[in-house]
Amino acid sequence: MAESGHRATGIKVKRSAKVLEISFDDGKTFTLPAEYLRVESPSAEVQGHGPSEKVLVSGRCHVGIADVEPVGHYAIRIIFDDLHDTGIFSWPYLYKLGSEYHDRWETYLSAIHSAGLSREP
């Protein structure tokens, strides 16, 4: 899927539910779990410096969102309560995460299982 040009029009952190709700200019709204955002963080720590370097992050099923900070008019920095805060989530990347949530999540769960890892800390 190509990067979209969609812009966020609303962002709500629902701390007790551990989700980020984000609305876009085309009317779509995605509710993204903190764990999903954490394991798909665009940071070099998670993504590496190329597709073959992506790190399989485990043990984050209880992670929450401590804060969200704007980065210009194009992105947000999500600060997770496990202190991970280096990923800059652009609007196109968040839209992609929302649009591809089910497939990406199933791929992640399969990879965790295959690697003998757990979502539990």
mmCIF file of N, CA and C in Angstrom, residues 9-118:
data_model
loop_
_atom_site.group_PDB
_atom_site.id
_atom_site.type_symbol
_atom_site.label_atom_id
_atom_site.label_comp_id
_atom_site.label_asym_id
_atom_site.label_seq_id
_atom_site.Cartn_x
_atom_site.Cartn_y
_atom_site.Cartn_z
ATOM 1 N N THR A 9 -7.226 14.379 11.997
ATOM 2 C CA THR A 9 -8.117 15.471 12.386
ATOM 3 C C THR A 9 -8.479 15.398 13.864
ATOM 4 N N GLY A 10 -8.166 14.272 14.497
ATOM 5 C CA GLY A 10 -8.451 14.122 15.922
ATOM 6 C C GLY A 10 -7.669 12.978 16.513
ATOM 7 N N ILE A 11 -7.180 13.175 17.732
ATOM 8 C CA ILE A 11 -6.413 12.142 18.432
ATOM 9 C C ILE A 11 -6.907 12.100 19.870
ATOM 10 N N LYS A 12 -7.248 10.900 20.341
ATOM 11 C CA LYS A 12 -7.660 10.714 21.733
ATOM 12 C C LYS A 12 -6.873 9.542 22.301
ATOM 13 N N VAL A 13 -6.268 9.760 23.457
ATOM 14 C CA VAL A 13 -5.613 8.671 24.168
ATOM 15 C C VAL A 13 -6.608 8.186 25.216
ATOM 16 N N LYS A 14 -6.941 6.920 25.147
ATOM 17 C CA LYS A 14 -7.833 6.319 26.139
ATOM 18 C C LYS A 14 -6.962 5.428 27.020
ATOM 19 N N ARG A 15 -6.419 6.054 28.076
ATOM 20 C CA ARG A 15 -5.415 5.380 28.902
ATOM 21 C C ARG A 15 -5.930 4.102 29.559
ATOM 22 N N SER A 16 -7.144 4.135 30.089
ATOM 23 C CA SER A 16 -7.647 2.943 30.780
ATOM 24 C C SER A 16 -7.838 1.776 29.813
ATOM 25 N N ALA A 17 -8.210 2.075 28.573
ATOM 26 C CA ALA A 17 -8.377 1.027 27.558
ATOM 27 C C ALA A 17 -7.061 0.709 26.850
ATOM 28 N N LYS A 18 -6.045 1.546 27.078
ATOM 29 C CA LYS A 18 -4.727 1.380 26.452
ATOM 30 C C LYS A 18 -4.824 1.396 24.927
ATOM 31 N N VAL A 19 -5.519 2.415 24.406
ATOM 32 C CA VAL A 19 -5.663 2.573 22.964
ATOM 33 C C VAL A 19 -5.495 4.033 22.578
ATOM 34 N N LEU A 20 -5.154 4.219 21.313
ATOM 35 C CA LEU A 20 -5.105 5.538 20.695
ATOM 36 C C LEU A 20 -6.198 5.544 19.634
ATOM 37 N N GLU A 21 -7.088 6.525 19.720
ATOM 38 C CA GLU A 21 -8.131 6.675 18.714
ATOM 39 C C GLU A 21 -7.731 7.847 17.835
ATOM 40 N N ILE A 22 -7.639 7.593 16.542
ATOM 41 C CA ILE A 22 -7.188 8.634 15.624
ATOM 42 C C ILE A 22 -8.142 8.726 14.433
ATOM 43 N N SER A 23 -8.578 9.950 14.159
ATOM 44 C CA SER A 23 -9.485 10.220 13.044
ATOM 45 C C SER A 23 -8.719 10.933 11.941
ATOM 46 N N PHE A 24 -9.137 10.672 10.697
ATOM 47 C CA PHE A 24 -8.475 11.253 9.544
ATOM 48 C C PHE A 24 -9.443 12.069 8.695
ATOM 49 N N ASP A 25 -8.869 12.855 7.804
ATOM 50 C CA ASP A 25 -9.636 13.778 6.982
ATOM 51 C C ASP A 25 -10.563 13.116 5.973
ATOM 52 N N ASP A 26 -10.458 11.804 5.796
ATOM 53 C CA ASP A 26 -11.392 11.107 4.899
ATOM 54 C C ASP A 26 -12.559 10.505 5.672
ATOM 55 N N GLY A 27 -12.636 10.804 6.978
ATOM 56 C CA GLY A 27 -13.731 10.311 7.808
ATOM 57 C C GLY A 27 -13.452 9.003 8.523
ATOM 58 N N LYS A 28 -12.338 8.362 8.208
ATOM 59 C CA LYS A 28 -12.008 7.097 8.875
ATOM 60 C C LYS A 28 -11.438 7.369 10.263
ATOM 61 N N THR A 29 -11.802 6.488 11.191
ATOM 62 C CA THR A 29 -11.275 6.534 12.548
ATOM 63 C C THR A 29 -10.764 5.142 12.883
ATOM 64 N N PHE A 30 -9.575 5.084 13.461
ATOM 65 C CA PHE A 30 -8.972 3.818 13.861
ATOM 66 C C PHE A 30 -8.732 3.836 15.364
ATOM 67 N N THR A 31 -8.994 2.714 16.001
ATOM 68 C CA THR A 31 -8.693 2.541 17.416
ATOM 69 C C THR A 31 -7.544 1.536 17.477
ATOM 70 N N LEU A 32 -6.362 2.033 17.850
ATOM 71 C CA LEU A 32 -5.148 1.222 17.794
ATOM 72 C C LEU A 32 -4.637 0.924 19.201
ATOM 73 N N PRO A 33 -4.522 -0.367 19.540
ATOM 74 C CA PRO A 33 -4.017 -0.731 20.862
ATOM 75 C C PRO A 33 -2.570 -0.283 21.066
ATOM 76 N N ALA A 34 -2.251 0.103 22.292
ATOM 77 C CA ALA A 34 -0.905 0.549 22.630
ATOM 78 C C ALA A 34 0.123 -0.532 22.319
ATOM 79 N N GLU A 35 -0.189 -1.774 22.613
ATOM 80 C CA GLU A 35 0.758 -2.866 22.340
ATOM 81 C C GLU A 35 1.081 -2.934 20.851
ATOM 82 N N TYR A 36 0.077 -2.821 20.010
ATOM 83 C CA TYR A 36 0.274 -2.842 18.560
ATOM 84 C C TYR A 36 1.163 -1.683 18.123
ATOM 85 N N LEU A 37 0.877 -0.491 18.617
ATOM 86 C CA LEU A 37 1.699 0.672 18.269
ATOM 87 C C LEU A 37 3.138 0.490 18.751
ATOM 88 N N ARG A 38 3.294 -0.101 19.930
ATOM 89 C CA ARG A 38 4.643 -0.297 20.491
ATOM 90 C C ARG A 38 5.456 -1.271 19.652
ATOM 91 N N VAL A 39 4.845 -2.388 19.259
ATOM 92 C CA VAL A 39 5.599 -3.400 18.502
ATOM 93 C C VAL A 39 5.791 -3.004 17.043
ATOM 94 N N GLU A 40 5.016 -2.023 16.566
ATOM 95 C CA GLU A 40 5.159 -1.510 15.197
ATOM 96 C C GLU A 40 5.796 -0.125 15.187
ATOM 97 N N SER A 41 6.409 0.281 16.287
ATOM 98 C CA SER A 41 7.034 1.602 16.371
ATOM 99 C C SER A 41 7.966 1.829 15.184
ATOM 100 N N PRO A 42 7.899 3.028 14.595
ATOM 101 C CA PRO A 42 8.779 3.316 13.464
ATOM 102 C C PRO A 42 10.219 3.625 13.868
ATOM 103 N N SER A 43 10.554 3.476 15.132
ATOM 104 C CA SER A 43 11.912 3.771 15.606
ATOM 105 C C SER A 43 12.933 2.796 15.029
ATOM 106 N N ALA A 44 14.168 3.239 14.945
ATOM 107 C CA ALA A 44 15.255 2.364 14.483
ATOM 108 C C ALA A 44 15.443 1.197 15.447
ATOM 109 N N GLU A 45 15.142 1.408 16.728
ATOM 110 C CA GLU A 45 15.255 0.340 17.734
ATOM 111 C C GLU A 45 14.371 -0.851 17.367
ATOM 112 N N VAL A 46 13.208 -0.588 16.780
ATOM 113 C CA VAL A 46 12.277 -1.653 16.397
ATOM 114 C C VAL A 46 12.434 -2.020 14.923
ATOM 115 N N GLN A 47 12.487 -1.038 14.044
ATOM 116 C CA GLN A 47 12.519 -1.290 12.606
ATOM 117 C C GLN A 47 13.913 -1.584 12.064
ATOM 118 N N GLY A 48 14.957 -1.279 12.841
ATOM 119 C CA GLY A 48 16.310 -1.420 12.325
ATOM 120 C C GLY A 48 16.553 -0.373 11.250
ATOM 121 N N HIS A 49 17.493 -0.661 10.398
ATOM 122 C CA HIS A 49 17.808 0.288 9.318
ATOM 123 C C HIS A 49 17.460 -0.294 7.952
ATOM 124 N N GLY A 50 16.594 -1.293 7.970
ATOM 125 C CA GLY A 50 16.137 -1.923 6.737
ATOM 126 C C GLY A 50 15.173 -3.037 7.084
ATOM 127 N N PRO A 51 14.361 -3.492 6.121
ATOM 128 C CA PRO A 51 13.339 -4.510 6.384
ATOM 129 C C PRO A 51 13.879 -5.793 7.010
ATOM 130 N N SER A 52 15.084 -6.189 6.657
ATOM 131 C CA SER A 52 15.639 -7.427 7.197
ATOM 132 C C SER A 52 16.126 -7.267 8.638
ATOM 133 N N GLU A 53 16.144 -6.042 9.139
ATOM 134 C CA GLU A 53 16.638 -5.790 10.494
ATOM 135 C C GLU A 53 15.523 -5.582 11.520
ATOM 136 N N LYS A 54 14.262 -5.708 11.113
ATOM 137 C CA LYS A 54 13.157 -5.468 12.037
ATOM 138 C C LYS A 54 13.265 -6.404 13.238
ATOM 139 N N VAL A 55 13.076 -5.841 14.424
ATOM 140 C CA VAL A 55 13.175 -6.586 15.679
ATOM 141 C C VAL A 55 11.781 -7.049 16.091
ATOM 142 N N LEU A 56 11.660 -8.315 16.472
ATOM 143 C CA LEU A 56 10.408 -8.848 16.975
ATOM 144 C C LEU A 56 10.329 -8.503 18.463
ATOM 145 N N VAL A 57 9.462 -7.556 18.794
ATOM 146 C CA VAL A 57 9.325 -7.082 20.163
ATOM 147 C C VAL A 57 8.298 -7.948 20.877
ATOM 148 N N SER A 58 8.689 -8.506 22.006
ATOM 149 C CA SER A 58 7.772 -9.339 22.782
ATOM 150 C C SER A 58 7.579 -8.738 24.176
ATOM 151 N N GLY A 59 6.681 -9.345 24.937
ATOM 152 C CA GLY A 59 6.490 -8.963 26.325
ATOM 153 C C GLY A 59 5.876 -7.598 26.551
ATOM 154 N N ARG A 60 5.043 -7.134 25.639
ATOM 155 C CA ARG A 60 4.497 -5.782 25.766
ATOM 156 C C ARG A 60 2.965 -5.751 25.893
ATOM 157 N N CYS A 61 2.352 -6.853 26.287
ATOM 158 C CA CYS A 61 0.883 -6.875 26.305
ATOM 159 C C CYS A 61 0.276 -5.910 27.315
ATOM 160 N N HIS A 62 1.021 -5.490 28.313
ATOM 161 C CA HIS A 62 0.487 -4.568 29.316
ATOM 162 C C HIS A 62 0.911 -3.121 29.089
ATOM 163 N N VAL A 63 1.629 -2.835 28.013
ATOM 164 C CA VAL A 63 2.130 -1.478 27.786
ATOM 165 C C VAL A 63 0.972 -0.510 27.572
ATOM 166 N N GLY A 64 1.172 0.689 28.058
ATOM 167 C CA GLY A 64 0.187 1.743 27.875
ATOM 168 C C GLY A 64 0.831 2.962 27.252
ATOM 169 N N ILE A 65 0.016 3.954 27.015
ATOM 170 C CA ILE A 65 0.494 5.218 26.447
ATOM 171 C C ILE A 65 0.545 6.239 27.573
ATOM 172 N N ALA A 66 1.745 6.741 27.856
ATOM 173 C CA ALA A 66 1.922 7.740 28.902
ATOM 174 C C ALA A 66 1.607 9.139 28.387
ATOM 175 N N ASP A 67 1.986 9.410 27.131
ATOM 176 C CA ASP A 67 1.775 10.741 26.580
ATOM 177 C C ASP A 67 1.897 10.707 25.064
ATOM 178 N N VAL A 68 1.382 11.734 24.438
ATOM 179 C CA VAL A 68 1.496 11.926 22.995
ATOM 180 C C VAL A 68 1.903 13.372 22.780
ATOM 181 N N GLU A 69 2.939 13.574 21.963
ATOM 182 C CA GLU A 69 3.424 14.923 21.678
ATOM 183 C C GLU A 69 3.366 15.187 20.181
ATOM 184 N N PRO A 70 2.913 16.373 19.779
ATOM 185 C CA PRO A 70 2.922 16.697 18.349
ATOM 186 C C PRO A 70 4.353 16.875 17.840
ATOM 187 N N VAL A 71 4.567 16.492 16.595
ATOM 188 C CA VAL A 71 5.837 16.723 15.911
ATOM 189 C C VAL A 71 5.473 17.489 14.644
ATOM 190 N N GLY A 72 5.665 18.784 14.692
ATOM 191 C CA GLY A 72 5.239 19.622 13.575
ATOM 192 C C GLY A 72 3.766 19.433 13.286
ATOM 193 N N HIS A 73 3.423 19.468 12.006
ATOM 194 C CA HIS A 73 2.034 19.249 11.580
ATOM 195 C C HIS A 73 1.892 17.916 10.861
ATOM 196 N N TYR A 74 2.878 17.035 11.026
ATOM 197 C CA TYR A 74 2.896 15.819 10.224
ATOM 198 C C TYR A 74 2.963 14.523 11.013
ATOM 199 N N ALA A 75 3.099 14.601 12.351
ATOM 200 C CA ALA A 75 3.324 13.366 13.102
ATOM 201 C C ALA A 75 3.108 13.588 14.592
ATOM 202 N N ILE A 76 3.186 12.459 15.328
ATOM 203 C CA ILE A 76 3.192 12.503 16.792
ATOM 204 C C ILE A 76 4.295 11.588 17.299
ATOM 205 N N ARG A 77 4.782 11.926 18.476
ATOM 206 C CA ARG A 77 5.686 11.037 19.197
ATOM 207 C C ARG A 77 4.839 10.413 20.302
ATOM 208 N N ILE A 78 4.817 9.089 20.342
ATOM 209 C CA ILE A 78 4.083 8.392 21.398
ATOM 210 C C ILE A 78 5.090 7.975 22.454
ATOM 211 N N ILE A 79 4.799 8.371 23.685
ATOM 212 C CA ILE A 79 5.641 7.983 24.811
ATOM 213 C C ILE A 79 4.899 6.867 25.543
ATOM 214 N N PHE A 80 5.495 5.699 25.503
ATOM 215 C CA PHE A 80 4.884 4.525 26.125
ATOM 216 C C PHE A 80 5.316 4.427 27.580
ATOM 217 N N ASP A 81 4.510 3.753 28.384
ATOM 218 C CA ASP A 81 4.853 3.674 29.802
ATOM 219 C C ASP A 81 5.999 2.710 30.105
ATOM 220 N N ASP A 82 6.534 2.045 29.074
ATOM 221 C CA ASP A 82 7.769 1.275 29.260
ATOM 222 C C ASP A 82 8.984 2.139 28.911
ATOM 223 N N LEU A 83 8.733 3.444 28.736
ATOM 224 C CA LEU A 83 9.729 4.488 28.469
ATOM 225 C C LEU A 83 10.236 4.519 27.031
ATOM 226 N N HIS A 84 9.677 3.706 26.147
ATOM 227 C CA HIS A 84 10.035 3.802 24.721
ATOM 228 C C HIS A 84 9.408 5.087 24.189
ATOM 229 N N ASP A 85 10.237 5.939 23.562
ATOM 230 C CA ASP A 85 9.715 7.221 23.077
ATOM 231 C C ASP A 85 10.429 7.728 21.830
ATOM 232 N N THR A 86 11.104 6.841 21.118
ATOM 233 C CA THR A 86 11.912 7.313 19.990
ATOM 234 C C THR A 86 11.227 7.202 18.631
ATOM 235 N N GLY A 87 10.037 6.689 18.570
ATOM 236 C CA GLY A 87 9.356 6.566 17.285
ATOM 237 C C GLY A 87 8.546 7.799 16.948
ATOM 238 N N ILE A 88 8.707 8.295 15.741
ATOM 239 C CA ILE A 88 7.900 9.401 15.228
ATOM 240 C C ILE A 88 6.858 8.779 14.297
ATOM 241 N N PHE A 89 5.604 8.824 14.713
ATOM 242 C CA PHE A 89 4.506 8.226 13.964
ATOM 243 C C PHE A 89 3.904 9.287 13.040
ATOM 244 N N SER A 90 4.229 9.233 11.752
ATOM 245 C CA SER A 90 3.685 10.188 10.784
ATOM 246 C C SER A 90 2.219 9.849 10.523
ATOM 247 N N TRP A 91 1.485 10.834 10.006
ATOM 248 C CA TRP A 91 0.081 10.577 9.656
ATOM 249 C C TRP A 91 -0.040 9.426 8.661
ATOM 250 N N PRO A 92 0.768 9.393 7.587
ATOM 251 C CA PRO A 92 0.653 8.263 6.656
ATOM 252 C C PRO A 92 0.934 6.914 7.329
ATOM 253 N N TYR A 93 1.919 6.875 8.239
ATOM 254 C CA TYR A 93 2.238 5.605 8.898
ATOM 255 C C TYR A 93 1.085 5.176 9.815
ATOM 256 N N LEU A 94 0.510 6.109 10.563
ATOM 257 C CA LEU A 94 -0.623 5.769 11.430
ATOM 258 C C LEU A 94 -1.829 5.317 10.611
ATOM 259 N N TYR A 95 -2.054 5.965 9.467
ATOM 260 C CA TYR A 95 -3.154 5.555 8.590
ATOM 261 C C TYR A 95 -2.908 4.129 8.087
ATOM 262 N N LYS A 96 -1.686 3.859 7.712
ATOM 263 C CA LYS A 96 -1.321 2.520 7.244
ATOM 264 C C LYS A 96 -1.503 1.493 8.361
ATOM 265 N N LEU A 97 -1.062 1.824 9.578
ATOM 266 C CA LEU A 97 -1.237 0.909 10.708
ATOM 267 C C LEU A 97 -2.714 0.630 10.958
ATOM 268 N N GLY A 98 -3.544 1.662 10.819
ATOM 269 C CA GLY A 98 -4.977 1.475 11.007
ATOM 270 C C GLY A 98 -5.594 0.625 9.909
ATOM 271 N N SER A 99 -5.260 0.926 8.682
ATOM 272 C CA SER A 99 -5.812 0.204 7.525
ATOM 273 C C SER A 99 -5.381 -1.258 7.492
ATOM 274 N N GLU A 100 -4.179 -1.525 7.954
ATOM 275 C CA GLU A 100 -3.619 -2.881 7.872
ATOM 276 C C GLU A 100 -3.602 -3.598 9.228
ATOM 277 N N TYR A 101 -4.341 -3.068 10.199
ATOM 278 C CA TYR A 101 -4.275 -3.591 11.570
ATOM 279 C C TYR A 101 -4.464 -5.105 11.648
ATOM 280 N N HIS A 102 -5.549 -5.616 11.093
ATOM 281 C CA HIS A 102 -5.851 -7.039 11.274
ATOM 282 C C HIS A 102 -4.766 -7.938 10.693
ATOM 283 N N ASP A 103 -4.317 -7.653 9.487
ATOM 284 C CA ASP A 103 -3.270 -8.473 8.868
ATOM 285 C C ASP A 103 -1.949 -8.355 9.617
ATOM 286 N N ARG A 104 -1.567 -7.137 9.987
ATOM 287 C CA ARG A 104 -0.301 -6.934 10.711
ATOM 288 C C ARG A 104 -0.338 -7.612 12.076
ATOM 289 N N TRP A 105 -1.478 -7.516 12.767
ATOM 290 C CA TRP A 105 -1.588 -8.106 14.096
ATOM 291 C C TRP A 105 -1.500 -9.629 14.010
ATOM 292 N N GLU A 106 -2.174 -10.231 13.052
ATOM 293 C CA GLU A 106 -2.106 -11.683 12.882
ATOM 294 C C GLU A 106 -0.680 -12.129 12.541
ATOM 295 N N THR A 107 0.004 -11.362 11.704
ATOM 296 C CA THR A 107 1.396 -11.669 11.363
ATOM 297 C C THR A 107 2.273 -11.591 12.608
ATOM 298 N N TYR A 108 2.057 -10.571 13.429
ATOM 299 C CA TYR A 108 2.828 -10.420 14.675
ATOM 300 C C TYR A 108 2.574 -11.595 15.613
ATOM 301 N N LEU A 109 1.307 -11.947 15.822
ATOM 302 C CA LEU A 109 0.988 -13.055 16.732
ATOM 303 C C LEU A 109 1.606 -14.360 16.252
ATOM 304 N N SER A 110 1.576 -14.582 14.955
ATOM 305 C CA SER A 110 2.178 -15.781 14.373
ATOM 306 C C SER A 110 3.701 -15.786 14.587
ATOM 307 N N ALA A 111 4.330 -14.629 14.375
ATOM 308 C CA ALA A 111 5.791 -14.524 14.540
ATOM 309 C C ALA A 111 6.200 -14.752 15.993
ATOM 310 N N ILE A 112 5.445 -14.192 16.922
ATOM 311 C CA ILE A 112 5.731 -14.379 18.353
ATOM 312 C C ILE A 112 5.652 -15.866 18.702
ATOM 313 N N HIS A 113 4.577 -16.509 18.228
ATOM 314 C CA HIS A 113 4.386 -17.939 18.489
ATOM 315 C C HIS A 113 5.519 -18.774 17.884
ATOM 316 N N SER A 114 5.833 -18.501 16.625
ATOM 317 C CA SER A 114 6.889 -19.252 15.930
ATOM 318 C C SER A 114 8.251 -19.097 16.588
ATOM 319 N N ALA A 115 8.492 -17.925 17.168
ATOM 320 C CA ALA A 115 9.782 -17.666 17.817
ATOM 321 C C ALA A 115 9.817 -18.195 19.258
ATOM 322 N N GLY A 116 8.708 -18.723 19.729
ATOM 323 C CA GLY A 116 8.658 -19.236 21.103
ATOM 324 C C GLY A 116 8.665 -18.118 22.136
ATOM 325 N N LEU A 117 8.204 -16.932 21.733
ATOM 326 C CA LEU A 117 8.168 -15.783 22.622
ATOM 327 C C LEU A 117 6.750 -15.581 23.142
ATOM 328 N N SER A 118 6.598 -14.640 24.058
ATOM 329 C CA SER A 118 5.299 -14.365 24.650
ATOM 330 C C SER A 118 4.981 -12.886 24.611
#
